[in-house]
Amino acid sequence: MPAQLIDGLALSKKLRLQIAQQAQALSEQGLRPGLAVVLVGEDPASQVYVRNKIKACEEAGIHSVLQKLPAQTSQQELLEHIAALNADASIHGILVQLPLPKHLDADAVIEAIAPEKDVDGFHIASAGALMTGLPGGFWPCTPHGCLQMLDAIGCELRGKHAVVVGRSNIVGKPMAMMLLARSATVTICHSATADLGAITRQADVLVAAVGKEKLITREMVKPGAVVIDVGMNRNAQGKLCGDVDFEQVQQVASWITPVPGGVGPMTITMLLANTIESAQRAAG
Ligand code: GUN
């Protein structure tokens, strides 16, 4: 029997309705949640992502501000923009779209965001809170969305072997921490991992977050595994596809996320959720 689909679009719709209600409740208390999105330069993919984030805010009743800055913006100018947003009480979340043009220091820019407005969850204060389990900070949106999908299908993580392929600060590392916090036994694989398939075959839960089309083949997946595909690649025909060979792997997995319509919509949903959370914290 082929795997059941984990429908990120349907789950997103459901969660976004709840988020819109929370936004309305906050607005009625005179505290309309606000998100600022900063885009430097004209990267076409980033422009699409940013447009989708702004549209999602509008649909949820979250106030949004888009700051489009020219590609030549200096580090100092960008830091001044962030300082102004940090001081702006109508803004509860600040997101600087990555990647930044090469002359800018992305790490320094992220650290300049006030931790209480770090709705992307990339600041070291957020990373530290996730790592230690201490309160505060925000969880990065993509892995948090993956966890929500696992919860939505009732996937028990305690004692399971979760294998995360990819070790980025945005997805792989925080994903591993979230799974560990749920008492899964976690293995992180990466580009230097020897015999990747030997490890992924042990996974009860497999998360692929590498950015390589068809990296995960049928032979690399244990029958009955839950497979979460974070990849967003374009194949030779220009079609959007993940890191998992979907047609093949769905023959062996018990659950699988499609691309598109899986993790993608959940990332923006969790950004909205973090913005609401930030506004609620500001409300005290
Ligand atoms: N670029 C790709 N994904 C993301 C994301 O989740 N947040 C930001 N700020 N930039 C990104």
PDB file of C-alpha atoms and ligand atoms in Angstrom:
ATOM      1  CA  MET A   1       0.000   0.000   0.000  1.00  0.00           C
ATOM      2  CA  PRO A   2       1.495   3.390  -0.923  1.00  0.00           C
ATOM      3  CA  ALA A   3       2.252   5.900   1.800  1.00  0.00           C
ATOM      4  CA  GLN A   4      -0.379   8.304   3.052  1.00  0.00           C
ATOM      5  CA  LEU A   5       0.281  11.945   2.217  1.00  0.00           C
ATOM      6  CA  ILE A   6       0.970  14.473   4.941  1.00  0.00           C
ATOM      7  CA  ASP A   7      -0.959  17.424   3.555  1.00  0.00           C
ATOM      8  CA  GLY A   8       0.888  20.573   4.626  1.00  0.00           C
ATOM      9  CA  LEU A   9      -1.533  22.759   2.712  1.00  0.00           C
ATOM     10  CA  ALA A  10      -4.590  21.451   4.560  1.00  0.00           C
ATOM     11  CA  LEU A  11      -2.852  21.615   7.950  1.00  0.00           C
ATOM     12  CA  SER A  12      -1.672  25.158   7.162  1.00  0.00           C
ATOM     13  CA  LYS A  13      -5.200  26.260   6.300  1.00  0.00           C
ATOM     14  CA  LYS A  14      -6.484  24.900   9.600  1.00  0.00           C
ATOM     15  CA  LEU A  15      -3.700  26.517  11.647  1.00  0.00           C
ATOM     16  CA  ARG A  16      -3.972  29.827   9.783  1.00  0.00           C
ATOM     17  CA  LEU A  17      -7.649  30.057  10.723  1.00  0.00           C
ATOM     18  CA  GLN A  18      -6.675  29.745  14.398  1.00  0.00           C
ATOM     19  CA  ILE A  19      -3.883  32.286  13.881  1.00  0.00           C
ATOM     20  CA  ALA A  20      -6.324  34.751  12.305  1.00  0.00           C
ATOM     21  CA  GLN A  21      -8.599  34.397  15.345  1.00  0.00           C
ATOM     22  CA  GLN A  22      -5.659  35.043  17.681  1.00  0.00           C
ATOM     23  CA  ALA A  23      -4.633  38.081  15.595  1.00  0.00           C
ATOM     24  CA  GLN A  24      -8.155  39.427  15.825  1.00  0.00           C
ATOM     25  CA  ALA A  25      -8.300  38.903  19.589  1.00  0.00           C
ATOM     26  CA  LEU A  26      -5.015  40.783  20.005  1.00  0.00           C
ATOM     27  CA  SER A  27      -6.178  43.590  17.714  1.00  0.00           C
ATOM     28  CA  GLU A  28      -9.337  43.953  19.809  1.00  0.00           C
ATOM     29  CA  GLN A  29      -7.061  44.487  22.831  1.00  0.00           C
ATOM     30  CA  GLY A  30      -5.352  47.274  20.842  1.00  0.00           C
ATOM     31  CA  LEU A  31      -2.279  45.176  20.057  1.00  0.00           C
ATOM     32  CA  ARG A  32      -2.341  44.332  16.358  1.00  0.00           C
ATOM     33  CA  PRO A  33       0.500  41.890  15.662  1.00  0.00           C
ATOM     34  CA  GLY A  34       3.071  43.307  13.234  1.00  0.00           C
ATOM     35  CA  LEU A  35       5.776  41.701  11.097  1.00  0.00           C
ATOM     36  CA  ALA A  36       8.539  43.553   9.237  1.00  0.00           C
ATOM     37  CA  VAL A  37      10.148  41.777   6.305  1.00  0.00           C
ATOM     38  CA  VAL A  38      13.442  43.166   5.039  1.00  0.00           C
ATOM     39  CA  LEU A  39      14.557  42.230   1.536  1.00  0.00           C
ATOM     40  CA  VAL A  40      17.949  43.401   0.294  1.00  0.00           C
ATOM     41  CA  GLY A  41      18.535  43.154  -3.453  1.00  0.00           C
ATOM     42  CA  GLU A  42      16.513  41.477  -6.169  1.00  0.00           C
ATOM     43  CA  ASP A  43      17.052  37.725  -5.850  1.00  0.00           C
ATOM     44  CA  PRO A  44      14.045  36.337  -7.782  1.00  0.00           C
ATOM     45  CA  ALA A  45      13.371  33.403  -5.433  1.00  0.00           C
ATOM     46  CA  SER A  46      13.582  35.689  -2.378  1.00  0.00           C
ATOM     47  CA  GLN A  47      11.110  38.096  -4.001  1.00  0.00           C
ATOM     48  CA  VAL A  48       8.582  35.264  -4.375  1.00  0.00           C
ATOM     49  CA  TYR A  49       9.112  34.054  -0.771  1.00  0.00           C
ATOM     50  CA  VAL A  50       8.733  37.585   0.590  1.00  0.00           C
ATOM     51  CA  ARG A  51       5.575  38.239  -1.428  1.00  0.00           C
ATOM     52  CA  ASN A  52       4.056  35.033  -0.059  1.00  0.00           C
ATOM     53  CA  LYS A  53       4.921  36.014   3.516  1.00  0.00           C
ATOM     54  CA  ILE A  54       3.315  39.457   3.144  1.00  0.00           C
ATOM     55  CA  LYS A  55       0.212  37.960   1.526  1.00  0.00           C
ATOM     56  CA  ALA A  56      -0.111  35.396   4.328  1.00  0.00           C
ATOM     57  CA  CYS A  57       0.086  38.200   6.908  1.00  0.00           C
ATOM     58  CA  GLU A  58      -2.669  40.133   5.154  1.00  0.00           C
ATOM     59  CA  GLU A  59      -4.903  37.058   5.063  1.00  0.00           C
ATOM     60  CA  ALA A  60      -4.335  36.421   8.782  1.00  0.00           C
ATOM     61  CA  GLY A  61      -4.954  40.026   9.842  1.00  0.00           C
ATOM     62  CA  ILE A  62      -1.324  40.570  10.813  1.00  0.00           C
ATOM     63  CA  HIS A  63       0.047  44.031  10.077  1.00  0.00           C
ATOM     64  CA  SER A  64       3.036  43.717   7.737  1.00  0.00           C
ATOM     65  CA  VAL A  65       5.716  46.084   6.531  1.00  0.00           C
ATOM     66  CA  LEU A  66       7.941  45.249   3.577  1.00  0.00           C
ATOM     67  CA  GLN A  67      11.246  47.095   3.436  1.00  0.00           C
ATOM     68  CA  LYS A  68      12.889  46.628   0.062  1.00  0.00           C
ATOM     69  CA  LEU A  69      16.453  47.853   0.103  1.00  0.00           C
ATOM     70  CA  PRO A  70      18.810  48.130  -2.882  1.00  0.00           C
ATOM     71  CA  ALA A  71      21.454  45.439  -3.435  1.00  0.00           C
ATOM     72  CA  GLN A  72      24.206  48.003  -2.695  1.00  0.00           C
ATOM     73  CA  THR A  73      22.886  48.723   0.825  1.00  0.00           C
ATOM     74  CA  SER A  74      25.822  48.888   3.242  1.00  0.00           C
ATOM     75  CA  GLN A  75      26.112  46.859   6.438  1.00  0.00           C
ATOM     76  CA  GLN A  76      25.775  50.079   8.440  1.00  0.00           C
ATOM     77  CA  GLU A  77      22.601  51.118   6.605  1.00  0.00           C
ATOM     78  CA  LEU A  78      21.045  47.704   7.091  1.00  0.00           C
ATOM     79  CA  LEU A  79      21.916  47.715  10.806  1.00  0.00           C
ATOM     80  CA  GLU A  80      20.292  51.158  11.124  1.00  0.00           C
ATOM     81  CA  HIS A  81      17.086  49.816   9.538  1.00  0.00           C
ATOM     82  CA  ILE A  82      17.069  46.941  12.005  1.00  0.00           C
ATOM     83  CA  ALA A  83      17.694  49.261  14.951  1.00  0.00           C
ATOM     84  CA  ALA A  84      14.671  51.338  13.882  1.00  0.00           C
ATOM     85  CA  LEU A  85      12.495  48.208  13.647  1.00  0.00           C
ATOM     86  CA  ASN A  86      13.782  47.008  17.037  1.00  0.00           C
ATOM     87  CA  ALA A  87      12.545  50.299  18.520  1.00  0.00           C
ATOM     88  CA  ASP A  88       9.182  50.258  16.705  1.00  0.00           C
ATOM     89  CA  ALA A  89       6.432  49.132  19.113  1.00  0.00           C
ATOM     90  CA  SER A  90       4.056  48.275  16.240  1.00  0.00           C
ATOM     91  CA  ILE A  91       6.484  45.583  15.040  1.00  0.00           C
ATOM     92  CA  HIS A  92       6.633  42.264  16.932  1.00  0.00           C
ATOM     93  CA  GLY A  93       8.596  40.255  14.408  1.00  0.00           C
ATOM     94  CA  ILE A  94      11.561  41.131  12.188  1.00  0.00           C
ATOM     95  CA  LEU A  95      12.610  38.877   9.342  1.00  0.00           C
ATOM     96  CA  VAL A  96      15.619  39.588   7.135  1.00  0.00           C
ATOM     97  CA  GLN A  97      15.253  37.450   4.037  1.00  0.00           C
ATOM     98  CA  LEU A  98      18.295  35.295   3.332  1.00  0.00           C
ATOM     99  CA  PRO A  99      20.549  34.990   1.449  1.00  0.00           C
ATOM    100  CA  LEU A 100      21.887  38.527   1.710  1.00  0.00           C
ATOM    101  CA  PRO A 101      24.153  40.007  -0.977  1.00  0.00           C
ATOM    102  CA  LYS A 102      27.725  38.760  -0.513  1.00  0.00           C
ATOM    103  CA  HIS A 103      29.194  42.018   0.835  1.00  0.00           C
ATOM    104  CA  LEU A 104      26.883  41.839   3.876  1.00  0.00           C
ATOM    105  CA  ASP A 105      27.605  39.888   7.062  1.00  0.00           C
ATOM    106  CA  ALA A 106      24.414  37.860   7.591  1.00  0.00           C
ATOM    107  CA  ASP A 107      25.477  36.592  11.038  1.00  0.00           C
ATOM    108  CA  ALA A 108      26.002  40.122  12.347  1.00  0.00           C
ATOM    109  CA  VAL A 109      22.675  41.205  10.847  1.00  0.00           C
ATOM    110  CA  ILE A 110      20.790  38.364  12.542  1.00  0.00           C
ATOM    111  CA  GLU A 111      22.441  39.109  15.884  1.00  0.00           C
ATOM    112  CA  ALA A 112      21.364  42.758  15.540  1.00  0.00           C
ATOM    113  CA  ILE A 113      17.692  41.761  15.601  1.00  0.00           C
ATOM    114  CA  ALA A 114      16.193  42.170  19.086  1.00  0.00           C
ATOM    115  CA  PRO A 115      15.877  38.573  20.392  1.00  0.00           C
ATOM    116  CA  GLU A 116      12.269  39.229  21.455  1.00  0.00           C
ATOM    117  CA  LYS A 117      11.440  40.016  17.785  1.00  0.00           C
ATOM    118  CA  ASP A 118      13.453  37.149  16.249  1.00  0.00           C
ATOM    119  CA  VAL A 119      10.464  35.333  14.727  1.00  0.00           C
ATOM    120  CA  ASP A 120      12.733  33.453  12.286  1.00  0.00           C
ATOM    121  CA  GLY A 121      14.406  31.868  15.331  1.00  0.00           C
ATOM    122  CA  PHE A 122      17.912  32.380  13.911  1.00  0.00           C
ATOM    123  CA  HIS A 123      19.377  34.565  16.709  1.00  0.00           C
ATOM    124  CA  ILE A 124      21.801  32.793  19.062  1.00  0.00           C
ATOM    125  CA  ALA A 125      19.386  33.567  21.923  1.00  0.00           C
ATOM    126  CA  SER A 126      16.705  31.515  20.127  1.00  0.00           C
ATOM    127  CA  ALA A 127      19.195  28.774  19.228  1.00  0.00           C
ATOM    128  CA  GLY A 128      20.332  28.654  22.859  1.00  0.00           C
ATOM    129  CA  ALA A 129      16.781  28.434  24.197  1.00  0.00           C
ATOM    130  CA  LEU A 130      16.013  25.547  21.837  1.00  0.00           C
ATOM    131  CA  MET A 131      19.268  23.796  22.690  1.00  0.00           C
ATOM    132  CA  THR A 132      18.766  24.050  26.465  1.00  0.00           C
ATOM    133  CA  GLY A 133      14.982  23.779  26.612  1.00  0.00           C
ATOM    134  CA  LEU A 134      14.870  27.038  28.564  1.00  0.00           C
ATOM    135  CA  PRO A 135      11.960  29.406  27.913  1.00  0.00           C
ATOM    136  CA  GLY A 136      12.148  32.354  25.537  1.00  0.00           C
ATOM    137  CA  GLY A 137      13.311  32.635  21.968  1.00  0.00           C
ATOM    138  CA  PHE A 138      11.468  31.304  18.935  1.00  0.00           C
ATOM    139  CA  TRP A 139      11.756  28.008  17.122  1.00  0.00           C
ATOM    140  CA  PRO A 140      12.868  28.212  13.479  1.00  0.00           C
ATOM    141  CA  CYS A 141       9.831  28.003  11.233  1.00  0.00           C
ATOM    142  CA  THR A 142      10.670  25.161   8.859  1.00  0.00           C
ATOM    143  CA  PRO A 143      11.639  22.489  11.416  1.00  0.00           C
ATOM    144  CA  HIS A 144       8.819  23.637  13.696  1.00  0.00           C
ATOM    145  CA  GLY A 145       6.442  23.127  10.777  1.00  0.00           C
ATOM    146  CA  CYS A 146       7.850  19.612  10.273  1.00  0.00           C
ATOM    147  CA  LEU A 147       7.230  18.817  13.941  1.00  0.00           C
ATOM    148  CA  GLN A 148       3.657  20.078  13.658  1.00  0.00           C
ATOM    149  CA  MET A 149       3.112  17.731  10.714  1.00  0.00           C
ATOM    150  CA  LEU A 150       4.463  14.766  12.704  1.00  0.00           C
ATOM    151  CA  ASP A 151       2.088  15.698  15.534  1.00  0.00           C
ATOM    152  CA  ALA A 152      -0.816  16.057  13.127  1.00  0.00           C
ATOM    153  CA  ILE A 153      -0.468  12.427  12.000  1.00  0.00           C
ATOM    154  CA  GLY A 154      -0.049  11.245  15.595  1.00  0.00           C
ATOM    155  CA  CYS A 155       3.548  10.149  15.108  1.00  0.00           C
ATOM    156  CA  GLU A 156       4.940   9.166  18.532  1.00  0.00           C
ATOM    157  CA  LEU A 157       8.573  10.249  18.649  1.00  0.00           C
ATOM    158  CA  ARG A 158       9.650   8.962  22.054  1.00  0.00           C
ATOM    159  CA  GLY A 159      12.186   6.154  21.640  1.00  0.00           C
ATOM    160  CA  LYS A 160      12.045   6.307  17.836  1.00  0.00           C
ATOM    161  CA  HIS A 161      15.137   6.658  15.689  1.00  0.00           C
ATOM    162  CA  ALA A 162      14.919   9.978  13.845  1.00  0.00           C
ATOM    163  CA  VAL A 163      17.498  10.622  11.143  1.00  0.00           C
ATOM    164  CA  VAL A 164      18.005  14.172   9.902  1.00  0.00           C
ATOM    165  CA  VAL A 165      19.929  14.558   6.656  1.00  0.00           C
ATOM    166  CA  GLY A 166      21.362  18.085   6.568  1.00  0.00           C
ATOM    167  CA  ARG A 167      23.027  20.176   9.272  1.00  0.00           C
ATOM    168  CA  SER A 168      22.079  23.776   8.442  1.00  0.00           C
ATOM    169  CA  ASN A 169      21.343  26.265  11.216  1.00  0.00           C
ATOM    170  CA  ILE A 170      17.963  26.930   9.573  1.00  0.00           C
ATOM    171  CA  VAL A 171      16.676  23.357   9.337  1.00  0.00           C
ATOM    172  CA  GLY A 172      18.930  20.391  10.152  1.00  0.00           C
ATOM    173  CA  LYS A 173      20.370  21.394  13.519  1.00  0.00           C
ATOM    174  CA  PRO A 174      17.162  22.865  15.006  1.00  0.00           C
ATOM    175  CA  MET A 175      15.166  19.909  13.648  1.00  0.00           C
ATOM    176  CA  ALA A 176      17.491  17.519  15.467  1.00  0.00           C
ATOM    177  CA  MET A 177      17.079  19.492  18.701  1.00  0.00           C
ATOM    178  CA  MET A 178      13.282  19.470  18.447  1.00  0.00           C
ATOM    179  CA  LEU A 179      13.231  15.704  17.857  1.00  0.00           C
ATOM    180  CA  LEU A 180      15.637  15.191  20.758  1.00  0.00           C
ATOM    181  CA  ALA A 181      13.382  17.307  22.980  1.00  0.00           C
ATOM    182  CA  ARG A 182      10.634  14.795  22.166  1.00  0.00           C
ATOM    183  CA  SER A 183      12.909  11.944  23.320  1.00  0.00           C
ATOM    184  CA  ALA A 184      13.658  10.548  19.868  1.00  0.00           C
ATOM    185  CA  THR A 185      17.092   9.016  19.330  1.00  0.00           C
ATOM    186  CA  VAL A 186      18.543  11.391  16.766  1.00  0.00           C
ATOM    187  CA  THR A 187      21.238  10.967  14.147  1.00  0.00           C
ATOM    188  CA  ILE A 188      22.385  13.904  12.026  1.00  0.00           C
ATOM    189  CA  CYS A 189      23.855  13.050   8.616  1.00  0.00           C
ATOM    190  CA  HIS A 190      25.631  15.438   6.263  1.00  0.00           C
ATOM    191  CA  SER A 191      27.805  15.646   3.168  1.00  0.00           C
ATOM    192  CA  ALA A 192      30.715  13.814   4.841  1.00  0.00           C
ATOM    193  CA  THR A 193      28.582  10.957   6.192  1.00  0.00           C
ATOM    194  CA  ALA A 194      29.898   7.586   5.009  1.00  0.00           C
ATOM    195  CA  ASP A 195      27.265   5.173   3.658  1.00  0.00           C
ATOM    196  CA  LEU A 196      24.292   7.473   4.096  1.00  0.00           C
ATOM    197  CA  GLY A 197      21.842   4.727   3.133  1.00  0.00           C
ATOM    198  CA  ALA A 198      23.018   2.442   5.934  1.00  0.00           C
ATOM    199  CA  ILE A 199      21.965   5.131   8.425  1.00  0.00           C
ATOM    200  CA  THR A 200      18.778   6.380   6.743  1.00  0.00           C
ATOM    201  CA  ARG A 201      17.574   2.760   6.541  1.00  0.00           C
ATOM    202  CA  GLN A 202      17.486   2.704  10.353  1.00  0.00           C
ATOM    203  CA  ALA A 203      15.154   5.705  10.498  1.00  0.00           C
ATOM    204  CA  ASP A 204      11.630   5.458  11.838  1.00  0.00           C
ATOM    205  CA  VAL A 205      11.367   9.141  11.010  1.00  0.00           C
ATOM    206  CA  LEU A 206      13.493  10.499   8.174  1.00  0.00           C
ATOM    207  CA  VAL A 207      13.873  14.235   7.531  1.00  0.00           C
ATOM    208  CA  ALA A 208      15.686  15.230   4.340  1.00  0.00           C
ATOM    209  CA  ALA A 209      16.917  18.825   4.252  1.00  0.00           C
ATOM    210  CA  VAL A 210      19.822  18.979   1.853  1.00  0.00           C
ATOM    211  CA  GLY A 211      18.712  20.569  -1.423  1.00  0.00           C
ATOM    212  CA  LYS A 212      19.594  17.699  -3.746  1.00  0.00           C
ATOM    213  CA  GLU A 213      16.997  16.180  -6.056  1.00  0.00           C
ATOM    214  CA  LYS A 214      16.322  12.442  -5.523  1.00  0.00           C
ATOM    215  CA  LEU A 215      19.042  12.125  -2.863  1.00  0.00           C
ATOM    216  CA  ILE A 216      16.799   9.763  -0.899  1.00  0.00           C
ATOM    217  CA  THR A 217      15.948   6.686  -2.930  1.00  0.00           C
ATOM    218  CA  ARG A 218      13.646   3.789  -2.136  1.00  0.00           C
ATOM    219  CA  GLU A 219      16.535   1.555  -1.009  1.00  0.00           C
ATOM    220  CA  MET A 220      17.495   4.143   1.628  1.00  0.00           C
ATOM    221  CA  VAL A 221      14.122   4.035   3.417  1.00  0.00           C
ATOM    222  CA  LYS A 222      12.944   1.469   5.964  1.00  0.00           C
ATOM    223  CA  PRO A 223       9.500   0.059   5.152  1.00  0.00           C
ATOM    224  CA  GLY A 224       6.905   1.913   7.216  1.00  0.00           C
ATOM    225  CA  ALA A 225       9.076   4.976   7.879  1.00  0.00           C
ATOM    226  CA  VAL A 226       7.637   8.482   8.081  1.00  0.00           C
ATOM    227  CA  VAL A 227       9.420  10.671   5.524  1.00  0.00           C
ATOM    228  CA  ILE A 228       9.536  14.476   5.701  1.00  0.00           C
ATOM    229  CA  ASP A 229      10.953  16.171   2.620  1.00  0.00           C
ATOM    230  CA  VAL A 230      12.224  19.711   3.217  1.00  0.00           C
ATOM    231  CA  GLY A 231      13.970  19.968  -0.176  1.00  0.00           C
ATOM    232  CA  MET A 232      12.912  22.677  -2.657  1.00  0.00           C
ATOM    233  CA  ASN A 233      14.715  21.948  -5.895  1.00  0.00           C
ATOM    234  CA  ARG A 234      14.026  22.530  -9.574  1.00  0.00           C
ATOM    235  CA  ASN A 235      14.492  19.462 -11.756  1.00  0.00           C
ATOM    236  CA  ALA A 236      15.753  19.506 -15.357  1.00  0.00           C
ATOM    237  CA  GLN A 237      12.191  20.296 -16.546  1.00  0.00           C
ATOM    238  CA  GLY A 238      11.983  23.243 -14.145  1.00  0.00           C
ATOM    239  CA  LYS A 239       9.473  21.438 -11.916  1.00  0.00           C
ATOM    240  CA  LEU A 240       9.611  21.918  -8.147  1.00  0.00           C
ATOM    241  CA  CYS A 241      10.787  18.758  -6.391  1.00  0.00           C
ATOM    242  CA  GLY A 242      12.177  17.724  -3.033  1.00  0.00           C
ATOM    243  CA  ASP A 243      15.197  15.718  -1.870  1.00  0.00           C
ATOM    244  CA  VAL A 244      13.226  12.473  -1.885  1.00  0.00           C
ATOM    245  CA  ASP A 245      12.460  10.327  -4.927  1.00  0.00           C
ATOM    246  CA  PHE A 246       8.750  10.661  -4.215  1.00  0.00           C
ATOM    247  CA  GLU A 247       7.374   8.107  -6.709  1.00  0.00           C
ATOM    248  CA  GLN A 248       9.683   5.380  -5.427  1.00  0.00           C
ATOM    249  CA  VAL A 249       9.780   6.189  -1.720  1.00  0.00           C
ATOM    250  CA  GLN A 250       6.002   6.433  -1.408  1.00  0.00           C
ATOM    251  CA  GLN A 251       5.953   2.706  -2.209  1.00  0.00           C
ATOM    252  CA  VAL A 252       7.738   1.884   1.061  1.00  0.00           C
ATOM    253  CA  ALA A 253       7.026   4.730   3.511  1.00  0.00           C
ATOM    254  CA  SER A 254       3.933   4.821   5.726  1.00  0.00           C
ATOM    255  CA  TRP A 255       3.620   8.602   5.511  1.00  0.00           C
ATOM    256  CA  ILE A 256       5.327  11.101   3.210  1.00  0.00           C
ATOM    257  CA  THR A 257       5.181  14.844   2.556  1.00  0.00           C
ATOM    258  CA  PRO A 258       4.658  15.882  -1.059  1.00  0.00           C
ATOM    259  CA  VAL A 259       6.636  18.679  -2.731  1.00  0.00           C
ATOM    260  CA  PRO A 260       4.980  21.075  -3.322  1.00  0.00           C
ATOM    261  CA  GLY A 261       2.191  21.086  -0.733  1.00  0.00           C
ATOM    262  CA  GLY A 262       4.099  19.583   2.179  1.00  0.00           C
ATOM    263  CA  VAL A 263       6.629  21.441   4.311  1.00  0.00           C
ATOM    264  CA  GLY A 264       6.584  24.641   2.192  1.00  0.00           C
ATOM    265  CA  PRO A 265       3.250  26.089   3.344  1.00  0.00           C
ATOM    266  CA  MET A 266       4.006  25.136   6.956  1.00  0.00           C
ATOM    267  CA  THR A 267       7.106  27.365   7.065  1.00  0.00           C
ATOM    268  CA  ILE A 268       5.067  30.522   6.526  1.00  0.00           C
ATOM    269  CA  THR A 269       2.365  29.276   8.897  1.00  0.00           C
ATOM    270  CA  MET A 270       4.902  28.928  11.700  1.00  0.00           C
ATOM    271  CA  LEU A 271       6.245  32.412  10.922  1.00  0.00           C
ATOM    272  CA  LEU A 272       2.738  33.760  11.466  1.00  0.00           C
ATOM    273  CA  ALA A 273       2.443  31.701  14.666  1.00  0.00           C
ATOM    274  CA  ASN A 274       5.753  33.095  15.978  1.00  0.00           C
ATOM    275  CA  THR A 275       4.617  36.651  15.205  1.00  0.00           C
ATOM    276  CA  ILE A 276       1.425  36.073  17.183  1.00  0.00           C
ATOM    277  CA  GLU A 277       3.463  34.549  20.030  1.00  0.00           C
ATOM    278  CA  SER A 278       5.737  37.601  20.054  1.00  0.00           C
ATOM    279  CA  ALA A 279       2.761  39.966  20.189  1.00  0.00           C
ATOM    280  CA  GLN A 280       1.220  37.909  23.010  1.00  0.00           C
ATOM    281  CA  ARG A 281       4.485  38.112  24.959  1.00  0.00           C
ATOM    282  CA  ALA A 282       4.541  41.888  24.392  1.00  0.00           C
ATOM    283  CA  ALA A 283       0.967  42.065  25.728  1.00  0.00           C
ATOM    284  CA  GLY A 284       2.282  40.409  28.904  1.00  0.00           C
TER     285      GLY A 284
HETATM  286  N1  GUN B   1      15.609  32.094   3.123  1.00  0.00           N
HETATM  287  C1  GUN B   1      15.189  30.827   2.921  1.00  0.00           C
HETATM  288  N2  GUN B   1      14.424  30.414   3.954  1.00  0.00           N
HETATM  289  C2  GUN B   1      14.377  31.437   4.822  1.00  0.00           C
HETATM  290  C3  GUN B   1      13.725  31.631   6.072  1.00  0.00           C
HETATM  291  O1  GUN B   1      13.053  30.754   6.617  1.00  0.00           O
HETATM  292  N3  GUN B   1      13.909  32.846   6.646  1.00  0.00           N
HETATM  293  C4  GUN B   1      14.651  33.819   6.072  1.00  0.00           C
HETATM  294  N4  GUN B   1      14.784  34.972   6.730  1.00  0.00           N
HETATM  295  N5  GUN B   1      15.262  33.681   4.922  1.00  0.00           N
HETATM  296  C5  GUN B   1      15.117  32.487   4.297  1.00  0.00           C
END
